[in-house]
JSON list of C-alpha atoms in Angstrom, two decimals:
[
{"chain": "Q", "resi": 225, "resn": "MET", "atom": "CA", "xyz": [0.00, 0.00, -0.02]},
{"chain": "Q", "resi": 226, "resn": "PHE", "atom": "CA", "xyz": [1.03, 3.60, -0.33]},
{"chain": "Q", "resi": 227, "resn": "LYS", "atom": "CA", "xyz": [2.58, 5.43, 2.60]},
{"chain": "Q", "resi": 228, "resn": "ARG", "atom": "CA", "xyz": [3.22, 9.13, 2.84]},
{"chain": "Q", "resi": 229, "resn": "LYS", "atom": "CA", "xyz": [6.61, 9.93, 4.36]},
{"chain": "Q", "resi": 230, "resn": "LYS", "atom": "CA", "xyz": [7.07, 12.93, 6.59]},
{"chain": "Q", "resi": 231, "resn": "THR", "atom": "CA", "xyz": [8.66, 14.69, 3.61]},
{"chain": "Q", "resi": 232, "resn": "GLY", "atom": "CA", "xyz": [5.32, 14.56, 1.76]},
{"chain": "Q", "resi": 233, "resn": "LYS", "atom": "CA", "xyz": [6.64, 12.01, -0.72]},
{"chain": "Q", "resi": 234, "resn": "ILE", "atom": "CA", "xyz": [4.59, 8.96, -1.53]},
{"chain": "Q", "resi": 235, "resn": "LYS", "atom": "CA", "xyz": [6.32, 5.65, -1.22]},
{"chain": "Q", "resi": 236, "resn": "SER", "atom": "CA", "xyz": [4.72, 3.05, -3.47]},
{"chain": "Q", "resi": 237, "resn": "LYS", "atom": "CA", "xyz": [5.39, -0.68, -3.65]},
{"chain": "Q", "resi": 238, "resn": "VAL", "atom": "CA", "xyz": [7.96, -1.70, -6.29]},
{"chain": "Q", "resi": 239, "resn": "VAL", "atom": "CA", "xyz": [6.70, -4.71, -8.25]},
{"chain": "Q", "resi": 240, "resn": "GLN", "atom": "CA", "xyz": [8.43, -7.03, -10.72]},
{"chain": "Q", "resi": 241, "resn": "TYR", "atom": "CA", "xyz": [6.52, -8.60, -13.55]},
{"chain": "Q", "resi": 242, "resn": "ASN", "atom": "CA", "xyz": [7.60, -10.13, -16.86]},
{"chain": "Q", "resi": 243, "resn": "GLY", "atom": "CA", "xyz": [11.20, -8.98, -16.32]},
{"chain": "Q", "resi": 244, "resn": "ILE", "atom": "CA", "xyz": [10.19, -5.35, -15.73]},
{"chain": "Q", "resi": 245, "resn": "THR", "atom": "CA", "xyz": [10.52, -3.54, -12.41]},
{"chain": "Q", "resi": 246, "resn": "PHE", "atom": "CA", "xyz": [7.52, -1.26, -12.02]},
{"chain": "Q", "resi": 247, "resn": "LYS", "atom": "CA", "xyz": [7.46, 1.60, -9.50]},
{"chain": "Q", "resi": 248, "resn": "SER", "atom": "CA", "xyz": [3.95, 0.71, -8.37]},
{"chain": "Q", "resi": 249, "resn": "THR", "atom": "CA", "xyz": [1.31, -2.02, -8.47]},
{"chain": "Q", "resi": 250, "resn": "LEU", "atom": "CA", "xyz": [-0.92, 0.26, -10.53]},
{"chain": "Q", "resi": 251, "resn": "GLU", "atom": "CA", "xyz": [1.76, 0.56, -13.26]},
{"chain": "Q", "resi": 252, "resn": "LYS", "atom": "CA", "xyz": [2.05, -3.24, -13.36]},
{"chain": "Q", "resi": 253, "resn": "ASN", "atom": "CA", "xyz": [-1.73, -3.65, -13.55]},
{"chain": "Q", "resi": 254, "resn": "VAL", "atom": "CA", "xyz": [-2.04, -1.09, -16.36]},
{"chain": "Q", "resi": 255, "resn": "TYR", "atom": "CA", "xyz": [0.74, -2.90, -18.24]},
{"chain": "Q", "resi": 256, "resn": "VAL", "atom": "CA", "xyz": [-1.05, -6.24, -17.85]},
{"chain": "Q", "resi": 257, "resn": "GLU", "atom": "CA", "xyz": [-4.33, -4.75, -19.16]},
{"chain": "Q", "resi": 258, "resn": "LEU", "atom": "CA", "xyz": [-2.58, -3.28, -22.18]},
{"chain": "Q", "resi": 259, "resn": "VAL", "atom": "CA", "xyz": [-0.71, -6.49, -23.04]},
{"chain": "Q", "resi": 260, "resn": "ASN", "atom": "CA", "xyz": [-3.82, -8.66, -22.52]},
{"chain": "Q", "resi": 261, "resn": "ASN", "atom": "CA", "xyz": [-5.65, -6.44, -25.04]},
{"chain": "Q", "resi": 262, "resn": "GLY", "atom": "CA", "xyz": [-3.05, -6.75, -27.77]},
{"chain": "Q", "resi": 263, "resn": "PHE", "atom": "CA", "xyz": [-0.99, -3.59, -27.23]},
{"chain": "Q", "resi": 264, "resn": "THR", "atom": "CA", "xyz": [2.79, -3.56, -26.93]},
{"chain": "Q", "resi": 265, "resn": "PRO", "atom": "CA", "xyz": [3.59, -0.92, -24.31]},
{"chain": "Q", "resi": 266, "resn": "GLN", "atom": "CA", "xyz": [7.14, 0.12, -23.53]},
{"chain": "Q", "resi": 267, "resn": "TYR", "atom": "CA", "xyz": [7.80, 1.02, -19.92]},
{"chain": "Q", "resi": 268, "resn": "GLU", "atom": "CA", "xyz": [9.40, 4.46, -19.37]},
{"chain": "Q", "resi": 269, "resn": "PRO", "atom": "CA", "xyz": [11.03, 4.35, -22.83]},
{"chain": "Q", "resi": 270, "resn": "GLN", "atom": "CA", "xyz": [11.69, 8.08, -23.29]},
{"chain": "Q", "resi": 271, "resn": "SER", "atom": "CA", "xyz": [12.09, 11.34, -21.41]},
{"chain": "Q", "resi": 272, "resn": "PHE", "atom": "CA", "xyz": [10.81, 14.58, -22.87]},
{"chain": "Q", "resi": 273, "resn": "VAL", "atom": "CA", "xyz": [12.40, 17.97, -22.26]},
{"chain": "Q", "resi": 274, "resn": "ILE", "atom": "CA", "xyz": [9.29, 20.06, -21.55]},
{"chain": "Q", "resi": 275, "resn": "TRP", "atom": "CA", "xyz": [11.17, 23.20, -20.44]},
{"chain": "Q", "resi": 276, "resn": "LYS", "atom": "CA", "xyz": [14.65, 24.03, -21.67]},
{"chain": "Q", "resi": 277, "resn": "GLY", "atom": "CA", "xyz": [17.17, 25.02, -19.03]},
{"chain": "Q", "resi": 278, "resn": "PHE", "atom": "CA", "xyz": [19.51, 27.96, -19.44]},
{"chain": "Q", "resi": 279, "resn": "SER", "atom": "CA", "xyz": [22.79, 29.46, -18.34]},
{"chain": "Q", "resi": 280, "resn": "PRO", "atom": "CA", "xyz": [22.01, 32.40, -16.09]},
{"chain": "Q", "resi": 281, "resn": "THR", "atom": "CA", "xyz": [23.51, 35.84, -16.58]},
{"chain": "Q", "resi": 282, "resn": "VAL", "atom": "CA", "xyz": [21.59, 37.82, -13.94]},
{"chain": "Q", "resi": 283, "resn": "ASN", "atom": "CA", "xyz": [22.91, 38.00, -10.37]},
{"chain": "Q", "resi": 284, "resn": "PHE", "atom": "CA", "xyz": [20.95, 35.72, -8.09]},
{"chain": "Q", "resi": 285, "resn": "TYR", "atom": "CA", "xyz": [21.18, 35.72, -4.32]},
{"chain": "Q", "resi": 286, "resn": "ASP", "atom": "CA", "xyz": [19.97, 32.83, -2.17]},
{"chain": "Q", "resi": 287, "resn": "LYS", "atom": "CA", "xyz": [20.56, 31.57, 1.36]},
{"chain": "Q", "resi": 288, "resn": "ARG", "atom": "CA", "xyz": [24.01, 30.17, 1.74]},
{"chain": "Q", "resi": 289, "resn": "THR", "atom": "CA", "xyz": [24.83, 26.87, 3.35]},
{"chain": "Q", "resi": 290, "resn": "LYS", "atom": "CA", "xyz": [25.09, 26.94, 7.10]},
{"chain": "Q", "resi": 291, "resn": "LYS", "atom": "CA", "xyz": [28.47, 27.88, 8.40]},
{"chain": "Q", "resi": 292, "resn": "LYS", "atom": "CA", "xyz": [29.72, 26.98, 11.88]},
{"chain": "Q", "resi": 293, "resn": "GLY", "atom": "CA", "xyz": [28.14, 29.15, 14.54]},
{"chain": "Q", "resi": 294, "resn": "GLU", "atom": "CA", "xyz": [25.28, 30.63, 12.47]},
{"chain": "Q", "resi": 295, "resn": "LYS", "atom": "CA", "xyz": [21.63, 29.74, 12.07]},
{"chain": "Q", "resi": 296, "resn": "LYS", "atom": "CA", "xyz": [20.65, 27.92, 8.88]},
{"chain": "Q", "resi": 297, "resn": "GLY", "atom": "CA", "xyz": [19.52, 30.23, 6.05]},
{"chain": "Q", "resi": 298, "resn": "THR", "atom": "CA", "xyz": [20.23, 33.51, 7.85]},
{"chain": "Q", "resi": 299, "resn": "HIS", "atom": "CA", "xyz": [22.61, 34.94, 5.22]},
{"chain": "Q", "resi": 300, "resn": "LEU", "atom": "CA", "xyz": [22.39, 35.47, 1.52]},
{"chain": "Q", "resi": 301, "resn": "GLU", "atom": "CA", "xyz": [25.16, 34.91, -0.95]},
{"chain": "Q", "resi": 302, "resn": "LEU", "atom": "CA", "xyz": [25.68, 35.35, -4.65]},
{"chain": "Q", "resi": 303, "resn": "MET", "atom": "CA", "xyz": [25.08, 32.03, -6.41]},
{"chain": "Q", "resi": 304, "resn": "ASN", "atom": "CA", "xyz": [27.35, 30.73, -9.14]},
{"chain": "Q", "resi": 305, "resn": "LYS", "atom": "CA", "xyz": [26.14, 32.27, -12.44]},
{"chain": "Q", "resi": 306, "resn": "LYS", "atom": "CA", "xyz": [28.02, 29.60, -14.40]},
{"chain": "Q", "resi": 307, "resn": "GLN", "atom": "CA", "xyz": [25.89, 26.80, -13.03]},
{"chain": "Q", "resi": 308, "resn": "LYS", "atom": "CA", "xyz": [23.23, 25.93, -15.60]},
{"chain": "Q", "resi": 309, "resn": "VAL", "atom": "CA", "xyz": [19.59, 25.86, -14.55]},
{"chain": "Q", "resi": 310, "resn": "LYS", "atom": "CA", "xyz": [18.64, 22.31, -15.50]},
{"chain": "Q", "resi": 311, "resn": "ASP", "atom": "CA", "xyz": [15.95, 21.26, -18.00]},
{"chain": "Q", "resi": 312, "resn": "ILE", "atom": "CA", "xyz": [12.58, 20.08, -16.71]},
{"chain": "Q", "resi": 313, "resn": "THR", "atom": "CA", "xyz": [11.93, 16.63, -18.04]},
{"chain": "Q", "resi": 314, "resn": "TYR", "atom": "CA", "xyz": [9.02, 14.21, -17.98]},
{"chain": "Q", "resi": 315, "resn": "THR", "atom": "CA", "xyz": [9.13, 10.44, -18.40]},
{"chain": "Q", "resi": 316, "resn": "PRO", "atom": "CA", "xyz": [5.69, 8.89, -19.01]},
{"chain": "Q", "resi": 317, "resn": "ASP", "atom": "CA", "xyz": [4.98, 5.41, -17.76]},
{"chain": "Q", "resi": 318, "resn": "PHE", "atom": "CA", "xyz": [4.08, 3.81, -21.08]},
{"chain": "Q", "resi": 319, "resn": "MET", "atom": "CA", "xyz": [4.31, 4.55, -24.79]},
{"chain": "Q", "resi": 320, "resn": "PHE", "atom": "CA", "xyz": [3.20, 2.51, -27.79]},
{"chain": "Q", "resi": 321, "resn": "GLU", "atom": "CA", "xyz": [2.08, 2.97, -31.39]},
{"chain": "Q", "resi": 322, "resn": "HIS", "atom": "CA", "xyz": [-1.58, 2.50, -32.37]},
{"chain": "Q", "resi": 323, "resn": "LYS", "atom": "CA", "xyz": [-3.03, 3.27, -35.82]},
{"chain": "Q", "resi": 324, "resn": "GLY", "atom": "CA", "xyz": [-0.57, 6.03, -36.67]},
{"chain": "Q", "resi": 325, "resn": "TYR", "atom": "CA", "xyz": [-0.67, 7.61, -33.20]},
{"chain": "Q", "resi": 326, "resn": "THR", "atom": "CA", "xyz": [1.83, 7.49, -30.38]},
{"chain": "Q", "resi": 327, "resn": "VAL", "atom": "CA", "xyz": [-0.12, 6.68, -27.25]},
{"chain": "Q", "resi": 328, "resn": "ILE", "atom": "CA", "xyz": [1.27, 7.95, -23.96]},
{"chain": "Q", "resi": 329, "resn": "VAL", "atom": "CA", "xyz": [-0.10, 6.60, -20.71]},
{"chain": "Q", "resi": 330, "resn": "GLU", "atom": "CA", "xyz": [0.57, 8.00, -17.24]},
{"chain": "Q", "resi": 331, "resn": "SER", "atom": "CA", "xyz": [-0.74, 5.87, -14.39]},
{"chain": "Q", "resi": 332, "resn": "LYS", "atom": "CA", "xyz": [-1.10, 7.94, -11.21]},
{"chain": "Q", "resi": 333, "resn": "GLY", "atom": "CA", "xyz": [-2.48, 6.49, -8.01]},
{"chain": "Q", "resi": 334, "resn": "PHE", "atom": "CA", "xyz": [-1.39, 9.54, -6.01]},
{"chain": "Q", "resi": 335, "resn": "ALA", "atom": "CA", "xyz": [0.17, 12.64, -7.61]},
{"chain": "Q", "resi": 336, "resn": "ASN", "atom": "CA", "xyz": [3.01, 14.42, -5.84]},
{"chain": "Q", "resi": 337, "resn": "GLU", "atom": "CA", "xyz": [3.22, 18.22, -5.57]},
{"chain": "Q", "resi": 338, "resn": "ARG", "atom": "CA", "xyz": [5.36, 18.53, -8.68]},
{"chain": "Q", "resi": 339, "resn": "PHE", "atom": "CA", "xyz": [3.15, 16.56, -11.03]},
{"chain": "Q", "resi": 340, "resn": "GLY", "atom": "CA", "xyz": [0.42, 19.16, -11.61]},
{"chain": "Q", "resi": 341, "resn": "MET", "atom": "CA", "xyz": [2.95, 21.55, -13.13]},
{"chain": "Q", "resi": 342, "resn": "ILE", "atom": "CA", "xyz": [4.66, 18.78, -15.11]},
{"chain": "Q", "resi": 343, "resn": "LYS", "atom": "CA", "xyz": [1.33, 17.63, -16.61]},
{"chain": "Q", "resi": 344, "resn": "LYS", "atom": "CA", "xyz": [0.49, 21.18, -17.76]},
{"chain": "Q", "resi": 345, "resn": "LEU", "atom": "CA", "xyz": [3.93, 21.65, -19.34]},
{"chain": "Q", "resi": 346, "resn": "PHE", "atom": "CA", "xyz": [3.71, 18.30, -21.06]},
{"chain": "Q", "resi": 347, "resn": "ARG", "atom": "CA", "xyz": [0.25, 19.01, -22.40]},
{"chain": "Q", "resi": 348, "resn": "LYS", "atom": "CA", "xyz": [1.60, 22.28, -23.84]},
{"chain": "Q", "resi": 349, "resn": "TYR", "atom": "CA", "xyz": [4.49, 20.33, -25.41]},
{"chain": "Q", "resi": 350, "resn": "LEU", "atom": "CA", "xyz": [1.96, 17.98, -27.05]},
{"chain": "Q", "resi": 351, "resn": "GLU", "atom": "CA", "xyz": [0.16, 20.87, -28.71]},
{"chain": "Q", "resi": 352, "resn": "ASN", "atom": "CA", "xyz": [2.96, 20.97, -31.28]},
{"chain": "Q", "resi": 353, "resn": "ASN", "atom": "CA", "xyz": [2.79, 17.21, -31.78]},
{"chain": "Q", "resi": 354, "resn": "PRO", "atom": "CA", "xyz": [-0.73, 16.26, -32.97]},
{"chain": "Q", "resi": 355, "resn": "ASN", "atom": "CA", "xyz": [0.03, 12.56, -33.53]},
{"chain": "Q", "resi": 356, "resn": "TYR", "atom": "CA", "xyz": [0.06, 11.90, -29.79]},
{"chain": "Q", "resi": 357, "resn": "ILE", "atom": "CA", "xyz": [-2.78, 10.70, -27.59]},
{"chain": "Q", "resi": 358, "resn": "TYR", "atom": "CA", "xyz": [-2.27, 11.24, -23.86]},
{"chain": "Q", "resi": 359, "resn": "PHE", "atom": "CA", "xyz": [-4.13, 9.25, -21.17]},
{"chain": "Q", "resi": 360, "resn": "MET", "atom": "CA", "xyz": [-4.07, 9.72, -17.44]},
{"chain": "Q", "resi": 361, "resn": "VAL", "atom": "CA", "xyz": [-5.28, 6.60, -15.62]},
{"chain": "Q", "resi": 362, "resn": "TYR", "atom": "CA", "xyz": [-5.81, 6.41, -11.87]},
{"chain": "Q", "resi": 363, "resn": "ASN", "atom": "CA", "xyz": [-7.00, 2.80, -11.49]},
{"chain": "Q", "resi": 364, "resn": "VAL", "atom": "CA", "xyz": [-7.55, -0.39, -13.46]},
{"chain": "Q", "resi": 365, "resn": "GLU", "atom": "CA", "xyz": [-11.07, 0.66, -14.43]},
{"chain": "Q", "resi": 366, "resn": "ASN", "atom": "CA", "xyz": [-9.61, 3.77, -16.10]},
{"chain": "Q", "resi": 367, "resn": "ALA", "atom": "CA", "xyz": [-7.18, 1.50, -17.95]},
{"chain": "Q", "resi": 368, "resn": "LYS", "atom": "CA", "xyz": [-10.05, -0.63, -19.25]},
{"chain": "Q", "resi": 369, "resn": "GLU", "atom": "CA", "xyz": [-11.93, 2.51, -20.31]},
{"chain": "Q", "resi": 370, "resn": "MET", "atom": "CA", "xyz": [-8.78, 3.76, -22.11]},
{"chain": "Q", "resi": 371, "resn": "ILE", "atom": "CA", "xyz": [-8.53, 0.48, -24.01]},
{"chain": "Q", "resi": 372, "resn": "LYS", "atom": "CA", "xyz": [-12.19, 0.76, -25.11]},
{"chain": "Q", "resi": 373, "resn": "ILE", "atom": "CA", "xyz": [-11.59, 4.33, -26.31]},
{"chain": "Q", "resi": 374, "resn": "LEU", "atom": "CA", "xyz": [-8.52, 3.25, -28.30]},
{"chain": "Q", "resi": 375, "resn": "LYS", "atom": "CA", "xyz": [-10.34, 0.34, -29.89]},
{"chain": "Q", "resi": 376, "resn": "ASN", "atom": "CA", "xyz": [-13.54, 2.24, -30.70]},
{"chain": "Q", "resi": 377, "resn": "GLU", "atom": "CA", "xyz": [-12.34, 5.75, -31.56]},
{"chain": "Q", "resi": 378, "resn": "TYR", "atom": "CA", "xyz": [-8.89, 5.25, -33.00]}
]
């Protein structure tokens, strides 16, 4: 079962099936539904850069690391301008081809704080790529409904 750590992170049960290590039981169950219905899903096959990082040029001050004898975060210091601000990436759970479309499936039992923003950025990314179909499934019933939609509408 899922347990929420004190940090607010969700710890899900890692499951192995068919030689694949899934990060949750839901991911495994969605995979099984897809395979049993004739689809060939790949598990976490690709990461997408949904926001390009950059090399900063503007001075940026942030709290410095704690030094001996001072309270944590009480002083500001100039951060290294040469350190690149990293890309924001997204790796969907499953991808597969279906009738000329690339189907992307994200199975989410519980979303973390970060995921709402990631989903919006990824949906914006997909606007320039019309041959994608994106599904969010939250349980096995959603997975079955997704399969019906794919078989009936695409």
